[in-house]
Coordinates of C-alpha atoms in Angstrom, one line a residue:
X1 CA 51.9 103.1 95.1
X2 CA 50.6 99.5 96.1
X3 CA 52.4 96.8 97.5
X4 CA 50.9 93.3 97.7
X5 CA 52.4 90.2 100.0
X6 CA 52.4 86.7 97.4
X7 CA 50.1 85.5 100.2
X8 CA 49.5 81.5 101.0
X9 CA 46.1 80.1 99.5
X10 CA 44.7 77.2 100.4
X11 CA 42.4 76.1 97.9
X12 CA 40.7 79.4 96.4
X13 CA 40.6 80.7 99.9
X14 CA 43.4 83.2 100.3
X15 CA 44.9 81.9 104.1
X16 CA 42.9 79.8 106.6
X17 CA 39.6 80.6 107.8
X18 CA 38.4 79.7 111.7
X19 CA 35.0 79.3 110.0
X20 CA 36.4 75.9 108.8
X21 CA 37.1 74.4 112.4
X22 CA 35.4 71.3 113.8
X23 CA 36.0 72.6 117.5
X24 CA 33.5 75.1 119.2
X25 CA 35.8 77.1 121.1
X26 CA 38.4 77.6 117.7
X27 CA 35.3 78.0 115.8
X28 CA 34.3 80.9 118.0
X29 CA 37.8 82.6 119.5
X30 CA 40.7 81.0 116.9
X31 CA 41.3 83.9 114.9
X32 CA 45.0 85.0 117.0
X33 CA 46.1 81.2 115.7
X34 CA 44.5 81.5 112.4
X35 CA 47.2 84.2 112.1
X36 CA 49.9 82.5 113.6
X37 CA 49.5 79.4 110.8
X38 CA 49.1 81.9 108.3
X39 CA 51.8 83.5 109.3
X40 CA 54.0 80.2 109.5
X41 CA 53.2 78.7 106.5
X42 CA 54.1 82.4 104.6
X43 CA 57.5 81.8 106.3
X44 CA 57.6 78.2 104.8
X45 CA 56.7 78.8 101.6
X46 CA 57.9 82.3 101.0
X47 CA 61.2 82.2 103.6
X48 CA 62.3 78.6 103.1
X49 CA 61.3 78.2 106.6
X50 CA 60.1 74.7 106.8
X51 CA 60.8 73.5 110.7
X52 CA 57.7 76.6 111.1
X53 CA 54.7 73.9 109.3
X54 CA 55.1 70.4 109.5
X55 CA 53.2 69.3 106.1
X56 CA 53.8 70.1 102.4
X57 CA 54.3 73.6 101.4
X58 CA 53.9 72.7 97.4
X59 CA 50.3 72.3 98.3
X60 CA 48.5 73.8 101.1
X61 CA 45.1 71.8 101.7
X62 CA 42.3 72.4 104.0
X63 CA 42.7 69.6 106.2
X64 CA 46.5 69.4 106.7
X65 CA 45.7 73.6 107.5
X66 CA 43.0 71.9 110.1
X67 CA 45.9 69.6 111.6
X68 CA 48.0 72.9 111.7
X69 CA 45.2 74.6 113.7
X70 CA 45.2 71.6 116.3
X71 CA 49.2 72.0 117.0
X72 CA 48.5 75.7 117.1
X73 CA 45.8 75.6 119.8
X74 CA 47.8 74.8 123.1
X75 CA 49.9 78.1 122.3
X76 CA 47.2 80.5 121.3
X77 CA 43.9 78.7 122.8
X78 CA 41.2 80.8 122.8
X79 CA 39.8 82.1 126.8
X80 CA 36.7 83.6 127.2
X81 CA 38.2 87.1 126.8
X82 CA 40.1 85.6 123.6
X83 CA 44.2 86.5 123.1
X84 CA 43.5 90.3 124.1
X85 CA 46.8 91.5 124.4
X86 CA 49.7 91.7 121.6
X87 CA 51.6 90.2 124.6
X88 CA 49.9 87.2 125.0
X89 CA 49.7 87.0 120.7
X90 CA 54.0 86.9 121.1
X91 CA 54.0 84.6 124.4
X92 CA 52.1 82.2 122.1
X93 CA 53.8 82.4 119.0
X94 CA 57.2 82.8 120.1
X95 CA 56.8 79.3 122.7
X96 CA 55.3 77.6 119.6
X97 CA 58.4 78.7 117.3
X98 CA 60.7 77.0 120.0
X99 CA 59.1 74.4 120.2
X100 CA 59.6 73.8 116.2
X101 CA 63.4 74.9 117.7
X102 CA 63.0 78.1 115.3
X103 CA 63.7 81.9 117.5
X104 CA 61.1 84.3 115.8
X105 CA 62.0 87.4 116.6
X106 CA 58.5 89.5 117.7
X107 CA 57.3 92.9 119.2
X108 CA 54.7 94.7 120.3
X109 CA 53.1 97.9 118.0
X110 CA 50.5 99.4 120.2
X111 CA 47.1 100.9 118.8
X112 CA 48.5 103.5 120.9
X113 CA 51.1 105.3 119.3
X114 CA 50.2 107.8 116.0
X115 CA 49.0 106.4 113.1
X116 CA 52.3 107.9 111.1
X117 CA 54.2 105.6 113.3
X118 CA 52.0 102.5 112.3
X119 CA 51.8 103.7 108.3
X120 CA 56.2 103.5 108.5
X121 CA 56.0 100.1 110.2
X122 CA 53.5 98.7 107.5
X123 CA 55.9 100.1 105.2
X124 CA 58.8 98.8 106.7
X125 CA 57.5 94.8 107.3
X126 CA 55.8 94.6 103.6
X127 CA 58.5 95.7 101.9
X128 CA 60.7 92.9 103.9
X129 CA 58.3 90.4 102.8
X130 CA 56.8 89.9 106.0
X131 CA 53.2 89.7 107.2
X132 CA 51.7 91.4 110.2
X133 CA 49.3 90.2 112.6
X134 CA 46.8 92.7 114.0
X135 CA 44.7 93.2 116.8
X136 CA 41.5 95.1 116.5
X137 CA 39.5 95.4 120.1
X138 CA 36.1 97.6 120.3
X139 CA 35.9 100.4 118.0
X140 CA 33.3 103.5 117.8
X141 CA 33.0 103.5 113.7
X142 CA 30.5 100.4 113.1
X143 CA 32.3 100.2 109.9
X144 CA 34.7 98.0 111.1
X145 CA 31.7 95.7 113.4
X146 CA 32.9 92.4 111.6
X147 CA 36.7 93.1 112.5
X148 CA 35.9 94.0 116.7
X149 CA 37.6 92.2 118.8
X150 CA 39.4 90.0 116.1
X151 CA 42.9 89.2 115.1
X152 CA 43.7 89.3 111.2
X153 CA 47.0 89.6 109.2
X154 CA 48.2 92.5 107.0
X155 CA 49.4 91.7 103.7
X156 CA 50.2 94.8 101.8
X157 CA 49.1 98.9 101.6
X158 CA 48.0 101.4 99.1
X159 CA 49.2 104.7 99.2
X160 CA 46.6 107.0 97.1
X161 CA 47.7 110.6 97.7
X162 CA 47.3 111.5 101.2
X163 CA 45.5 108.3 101.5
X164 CA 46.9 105.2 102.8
X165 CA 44.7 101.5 102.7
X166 CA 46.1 98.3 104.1
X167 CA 44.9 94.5 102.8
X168 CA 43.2 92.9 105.9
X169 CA 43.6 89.4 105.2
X170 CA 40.5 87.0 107.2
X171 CA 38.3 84.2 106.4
X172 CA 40.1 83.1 103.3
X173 CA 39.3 86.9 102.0
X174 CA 41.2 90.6 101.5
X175 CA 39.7 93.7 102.3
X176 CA 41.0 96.6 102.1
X177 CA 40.6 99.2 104.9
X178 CA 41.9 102.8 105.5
X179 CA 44.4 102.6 108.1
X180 CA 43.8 106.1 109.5
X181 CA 39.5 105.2 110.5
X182 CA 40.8 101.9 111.5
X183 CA 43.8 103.0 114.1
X184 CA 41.0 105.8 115.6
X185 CA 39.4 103.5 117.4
X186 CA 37.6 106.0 120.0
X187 CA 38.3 103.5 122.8
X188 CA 41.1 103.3 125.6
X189 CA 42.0 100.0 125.4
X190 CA 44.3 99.8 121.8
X191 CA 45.5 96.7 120.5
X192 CA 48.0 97.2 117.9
X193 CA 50.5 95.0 115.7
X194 CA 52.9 92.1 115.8
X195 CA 55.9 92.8 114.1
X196 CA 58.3 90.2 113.3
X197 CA 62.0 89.5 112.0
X198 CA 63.5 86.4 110.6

């Protein structure tokens, strides 16, 4: 079984990519609002949510998504430890969605609960349409090197037998990663998942 989110694209690239921004410091850290425009211009498009992005949604473009990343900044501005914590992530995104006077509804997932847990709320938030954003901190397998300490957005899952895949979606490309190497981490400190309800 495979379920797939109609994700934005912007150009070919499928959703934004920080690689595109003029400023150093988004350049570097602005993957946690990379997500949050992604994930407000799905709600746009997809939900009819238009209050979320303030530029056409009948054609995404690389600089109006640019100008998106600019409004984004003051509510997910990257520190020198980046936005570390799924709290902060919902702090930021939930002052930004009242601000465009629209209550997102957000919670934490932790890293730290079992992975049967996480496979039910993937389940659960793609089959309602819905995106998740995801927070990946240090982990032991060096698999998953390019996706340390860096926020991305789920888009859909793949169940293969006893198997179960999830599409990663980051600089305007989709992998497709097992969920159960990526949840074990082999560190501590978990980040987790953003779930969301509109």
């Amino acid at each position: 079984m495979k379920k797939e989110l109609d994700y934005i694209r912007i150009g070919t690239a499928l959703g934004g990519n920080q690689e595109w921004f003029t400023d150093w410091s988004m350049y570097d850290g602005g993957c946690a609002a990379v997500t949050a425009c992604d994930v407000c211009m799905y709600l746009a498009l997809r939900k009819g949510i238009s209050g979320l992005y303030p530029y056409r949604v009948d054609r995404f473009t690389r600089q109006d998504y640019i100008r998106f990343s600019e409004k984004m900044k003051p509510y997910l501005h990257p520190c020198w430890q980046g936005i570390d914590t799924l709290e902060r992530y919902i702090s930021g995104i939930s002052e930004y969605c009242r601000d465009a006077r629209y209550m997102l509804k957000a919670d934490g997932f932790s890293g730290a609960f079992p992975v049967h847990y996480a496979k039910e709320k993937i389940r659960e938030q793609i089959d309602s349409g819905l995106p998740i954003p995801y927070l990946l901190l240090y982990h032991k397998n060096p698999t998953f090197q390019d996706f340390e300490w860096h926020w991305f957005n789920l888009a859909g899952y793949g169940e293969y037998g006893k198997e179960f895949y999830v599409r990663a979606v980051t600089y305007g490309m989709e992998y497709w990663l097992n969920l159960e190497e990526l949840w074990d981490t082999g560190r501590n400190r978990k980040g987790g998942m953003v779930l969301m309800s509109v």
